[in-house]
PDB file of C-alpha atoms in Angstrom:
ATOM      1  CA  UNK A 641    -135.802  53.443  59.109  1.00 84.00           C
ATOM      2  CA  UNK A 642    -132.407  53.708  57.413  1.00 88.00           C
ATOM      3  CA  UNK A 643    -129.672  56.031  58.556  1.00 89.00           C
ATOM      4  CA  UNK A 644    -129.996  58.063  55.462  1.00 91.00           C
ATOM      5  CA  UNK A 645    -133.631  58.500  55.738  1.00 91.00           C
ATOM      6  CA  UNK A 646    -133.396  59.356  59.531  1.00 91.00           C
ATOM      7  CA  UNK A 647    -130.620  61.901  58.490  1.00 92.00           C
ATOM      8  CA  UNK A 648    -132.951  63.600  55.938  1.00 90.00           C
ATOM      9  CA  UNK A 649    -135.907  63.764  58.319  1.00 90.00           C
ATOM     10  CA  UNK A 650    -133.872  65.152  61.221  1.00 90.00           C
ATOM     11  CA  UNK A 651    -131.775  67.309  59.003  1.00 87.00           C
ATOM     12  CA  UNK A 652    -135.002  68.940  57.486  1.00 86.00           C
ATOM     13  CA  UNK A 653    -134.291  72.462  58.775  1.00 86.00           C
ATOM     14  CA  UNK A 654    -137.575  73.873  57.582  1.00 86.00           C
ATOM     15  CA  UNK A 655    -139.409  71.407  59.818  1.00 85.00           C
ATOM     16  CA  UNK A 656    -137.032  72.396  62.588  1.00 86.00           C
ATOM     17  CA  UNK A 657    -137.967  76.049  62.037  1.00 89.00           C
ATOM     18  CA  UNK A 658    -141.645  75.354  62.085  1.00 90.00           C
ATOM     19  CA  UNK A 659    -141.301  73.381  65.287  1.00 88.00           C
ATOM     20  CA  UNK A 660    -139.536  76.370  66.873  1.00 90.00           C
ATOM     21  CA  UNK A 661    -142.102  78.810  65.706  1.00 93.00           C
ATOM     22  CA  UNK A 662    -144.813  76.407  66.947  1.00 91.00           C
ATOM     23  CA  UNK A 663    -143.305  76.582  70.334  1.00 88.00           C
ATOM     24  CA  UNK A 664    -143.471  80.437  70.309  1.00 91.00           C
ATOM     25  CA  UNK A 665    -139.954  81.271  69.292  1.00 93.00           C
ATOM     26  CA  UNK A 666    -138.935  83.831  66.533  1.00 95.00           C
ATOM     27  CA  UNK A 667    -136.784  82.357  63.948  1.00 93.00           C
ATOM     28  CA  UNK A 668    -134.788  84.331  61.369  1.00 92.00           C
ATOM     29  CA  UNK A 669    -132.583  82.365  58.834  1.00 90.00           C
ATOM     30  CA  UNK A 670    -129.110  83.954  58.476  1.00 88.00           C
ATOM     31  CA  UNK A 671    -128.386  82.263  55.156  1.00 79.00           C
ATOM     32  CA  UNK A 672    -131.498  81.488  53.273  1.00 66.00           C
ATOM     33  CA  UNK A 673    -129.923  78.732  51.205  1.00 66.00           C
ATOM     34  CA  UNK A 674    -132.332  76.181  49.989  1.00 66.00           C
ATOM     35  CA  UNK A 675    -129.924  73.230  50.353  1.00 70.00           C
ATOM     36  CA  UNK A 676    -129.110  72.281  53.898  1.00 74.00           C
ATOM     37  CA  UNK A 677    -125.375  72.506  54.758  1.00 75.00           C
ATOM     38  CA  UNK A 678    -122.766  74.443  56.667  1.00 78.00           C
ATOM     39  CA  UNK A 679    -123.854  77.750  55.337  1.00 77.00           C
ATOM     40  CA  UNK A 680    -127.204  77.585  57.252  1.00 87.00           C
ATOM     41  CA  UNK A 681    -127.869  79.420  60.592  1.00 90.00           C
ATOM     42  CA  UNK A 682    -130.495  81.047  62.551  1.00 92.00           C
ATOM     43  CA  UNK A 683    -131.193  83.926  64.928  1.00 94.00           C
ATOM     44  CA  UNK A 684    -133.637  82.509  67.467  1.00 95.00           C
ATOM     45  CA  UNK A 685    -135.495  84.596  69.980  1.00 94.00           C
ATOM     46  CA  UNK A 686    -137.567  82.983  72.807  1.00 91.00           C
ATOM     47  CA  UNK A 687    -138.781  83.683  76.317  1.00 90.00           C
ATOM     48  CA  UNK A 688    -137.349  81.555  79.124  1.00 81.00           C
ATOM     49  CA  UNK A 689    -138.075  82.138  82.808  1.00 78.00           C
ATOM     50  CA  UNK A 690    -139.649  85.481  82.165  1.00 85.00           C
ATOM     51  CA  UNK A 691    -136.891  87.091  80.065  1.00 87.00           C
ATOM     52  CA  UNK A 692    -136.371  87.397  76.391  1.00 91.00           C
ATOM     53  CA  UNK A 693    -133.439  85.324  75.075  1.00 91.00           C
ATOM     54  CA  UNK A 694    -131.517  85.308  71.840  1.00 95.00           C
ATOM     55  CA  UNK A 695    -129.522  82.487  70.360  1.00 94.00           C
ATOM     56  CA  UNK A 696    -127.407  82.365  67.266  1.00 95.00           C
ATOM     57  CA  UNK A 697    -127.240  78.812  65.958  1.00 93.00           C
ATOM     58  CA  UNK A 698    -125.035  77.830  62.974  1.00 92.00           C
ATOM     59  CA  UNK A 699    -124.580  74.496  61.269  1.00 92.00           C
ATOM     60  CA  UNK A 700    -120.759  73.932  61.499  1.00 92.00           C
ATOM     61  CA  UNK A 701    -120.686  70.392  60.008  1.00 92.00           C
ATOM     62  CA  UNK A 702    -123.073  68.600  57.717  1.00 91.00           C
ATOM     63  CA  UNK A 703    -121.791  65.135  56.570  1.00 91.00           C
ATOM     64  CA  UNK A 704    -124.721  63.282  55.031  1.00 88.00           C
ATOM     65  CA  UNK A 705    -125.690  60.635  56.169  1.00 88.00           C
ATOM     66  CA  UNK A 706    -123.526  60.461  59.282  1.00 93.00           C
ATOM     67  CA  UNK A 707    -123.254  63.699  61.218  1.00 95.00           C
ATOM     68  CA  UNK A 708    -124.604  67.090  61.891  1.00 94.00           C
ATOM     69  CA  UNK A 709    -122.936  69.569  64.162  1.00 95.00           C
ATOM     70  CA  UNK A 710    -124.363  72.893  65.302  1.00 94.00           C
ATOM     71  CA  UNK A 711    -122.775  75.588  67.356  1.00 95.00           C
ATOM     72  CA  UNK A 712    -124.571  78.364  69.011  1.00 95.00           C
ATOM     73  CA  UNK A 713    -124.073  81.244  71.480  1.00 95.00           C
ATOM     74  CA  UNK A 714    -126.352  83.403  73.544  1.00 93.00           C
ATOM     75  CA  UNK A 715    -125.658  86.078  76.065  1.00 92.00           C
ATOM     76  CA  UNK A 716    -125.013  83.517  78.767  1.00 91.00           C
ATOM     77  CA  UNK A 717    -124.078  80.253  77.096  1.00 93.00           C
ATOM     78  CA  UNK A 718    -122.152  78.668  74.276  1.00 96.00           C
ATOM     79  CA  UNK A 719    -123.882  75.573  72.983  1.00 96.00           C
ATOM     80  CA  UNK A 720    -122.677  72.655  70.842  1.00 96.00           C
ATOM     81  CA  UNK A 721    -124.986  70.072  69.406  1.00 95.00           C
ATOM     82  CA  UNK A 722    -123.696  66.935  67.727  1.00 97.00           C
ATOM     83  CA  UNK A 723    -126.129  64.499  65.975  1.00 95.00           C
ATOM     84  CA  UNK A 724    -124.602  61.206  64.824  1.00 96.00           C
ATOM     85  CA  UNK A 725    -126.571  58.821  62.766  1.00 95.00           C
ATOM     86  CA  UNK A 726    -125.576  55.140  63.074  1.00 94.00           C
ATOM     87  CA  UNK A 727    -126.884  52.334  60.834  1.00 92.00           C
ATOM     88  CA  UNK A 728    -127.811  49.241  62.907  1.00 92.00           C
ATOM     89  CA  UNK A 729    -129.090  47.203  59.865  1.00 91.00           C
ATOM     90  CA  UNK A 730    -130.629  47.982  56.558  1.00 88.00           C
ATOM     91  CA  UNK A 731    -133.831  49.193  58.145  1.00 88.00           C
ATOM     92  CA  UNK A 732    -132.834  50.249  61.521  1.00 90.00           C
ATOM     93  CA  UNK A 733    -130.630  53.219  62.804  1.00 91.00           C
ATOM     94  CA  UNK A 734    -129.796  55.067  65.867  1.00 91.00           C
ATOM     95  CA  UNK A 735    -129.391  58.691  66.542  1.00 92.00           C
ATOM     96  CA  UNK A 736    -126.833  59.773  69.179  1.00 94.00           C
ATOM     97  CA  UNK A 737    -127.616  63.359  70.227  1.00 93.00           C
ATOM     98  CA  UNK A 738    -124.824  64.987  72.350  1.00 94.00           C
ATOM     99  CA  UNK A 739    -125.145  68.504  73.907  1.00 93.00           C
ATOM    100  CA  UNK A 740    -122.552  70.574  75.565  1.00 94.00           C
ATOM    101  CA  UNK A 741    -123.217  73.855  77.336  1.00 93.00           C
ATOM    102  CA  UNK A 742    -120.447  76.275  78.391  1.00 95.00           C
ATOM    103  CA  UNK A 743    -121.217  79.233  80.586  1.00 95.00           C
ATOM    104  CA  UNK A 744    -120.139  82.590  79.383  1.00 93.00           C
ATOM    105  CA  UNK A 745    -120.683  84.466  82.673  1.00 94.00           C
ATOM    106  CA  UNK A 746    -121.026  83.911  86.551  1.00 94.00           C
ATOM    107  CA  UNK A 747    -124.821  83.757  86.411  1.00 90.00           C
ATOM    108  CA  UNK A 748    -124.745  81.042  83.658  1.00 91.00           C
ATOM    109  CA  UNK A 749    -122.083  79.120  85.743  1.00 94.00           C
ATOM    110  CA  UNK A 750    -124.410  79.141  88.760  1.00 92.00           C
ATOM    111  CA  UNK A 751    -127.347  78.019  86.633  1.00 88.00           C
ATOM    112  CA  UNK A 752    -125.285  75.087  85.200  1.00 90.00           C
ATOM    113  CA  UNK A 753    -124.153  74.111  88.752  1.00 91.00           C
ATOM    114  CA  UNK A 754    -127.689  74.182  89.975  1.00 89.00           C
ATOM    115  CA  UNK A 755    -128.872  72.151  86.889  1.00 86.00           C
ATOM    116  CA  UNK A 756    -126.208  69.422  87.873  1.00 87.00           C
ATOM    117  CA  UNK A 757    -127.950  68.761  91.009  1.00 89.00           C
ATOM    118  CA  UNK A 758    -131.008  67.547  89.234  1.00 88.00           C
ATOM    119  CA  UNK A 759    -128.961  66.061  86.271  1.00 89.00           C
ATOM    120  CA  UNK A 760    -130.670  62.672  86.268  1.00 91.00           C
ATOM    121  CA  UNK A 761    -134.226  64.158  85.959  1.00 92.00           C
ATOM    122  CA  UNK A 762    -133.004  66.732  83.566  1.00 90.00           C
ATOM    123  CA  UNK A 763    -131.387  64.138  81.299  1.00 91.00           C
ATOM    124  CA  UNK A 764    -134.651  61.991  81.231  1.00 93.00           C
ATOM    125  CA  UNK A 765    -136.734  65.030  80.352  1.00 93.00           C
ATOM    126  CA  UNK A 766    -134.272  66.115  77.685  1.00 91.00           C
ATOM    127  CA  UNK A 767    -133.977  62.650  76.212  1.00 92.00           C
ATOM    128  CA  UNK A 768    -137.850  62.396  76.146  1.00 94.00           C
ATOM    129  CA  UNK A 769    -138.133  65.741  74.258  1.00 91.00           C
ATOM    130  CA  UNK A 770    -135.560  64.613  71.658  1.00 91.00           C
ATOM    131  CA  UNK A 771    -137.361  61.349  71.305  1.00 91.00           C
ATOM    132  CA  UNK A 772    -140.681  63.170  70.806  1.00 90.00           C
ATOM    133  CA  UNK A 773    -139.068  65.472  68.141  1.00 87.00           C
ATOM    134  CA  UNK A 774    -137.570  62.503  66.221  1.00 88.00           C
ATOM    135  CA  UNK A 775    -141.013  60.621  66.322  1.00 88.00           C
ATOM    136  CA  UNK A 776    -142.782  63.790  65.153  1.00 86.00           C
ATOM    137  CA  UNK A 777    -140.414  64.211  62.062  1.00 84.00           C
ATOM    138  CA  UNK A 778    -140.281  60.514  61.229  1.00 82.00           C
ATOM    139  CA  UNK A 779    -144.026  59.909  61.758  1.00 81.00           C
ATOM    140  CA  UNK A 780    -143.415  56.888  64.009  1.00 74.00           C
ATOM    141  CA  UNK A 781    -145.905  56.194  66.751  1.00 59.00           C
ATOM    142  CA  UNK A 782    -144.838  55.703  70.420  1.00 54.00           C
TER     143      UNK A 782
END
């Protein structure tokens, strides 16, 4: 799949919203613009470890067909997502998905430190989830 096509599929924010809703999250678009871009954002609510959580996620960079950057914040964490689309050939491309979490309080700092102990396993699970999502939006088989 070309980088442009992959960008369009992964950058389909309506599909992203449907995926979150399908996983039990509540999603409210901040700016209901029809065209994707840096004006888009969401208020996302979900349950995690028995508590209701809220996340504000905003598209901070939208450079078709190369990069999407999203920044978010919750009560405990600041999150930064960077998706870079690289053309390998005319029909192949690669998605580089970078995530950064920054704790906003001591509880979050302890949670991050604890997660670092199992980082290899956490990284594998996260990479598998990203791969599953990309396969679902591109329609590719495993």
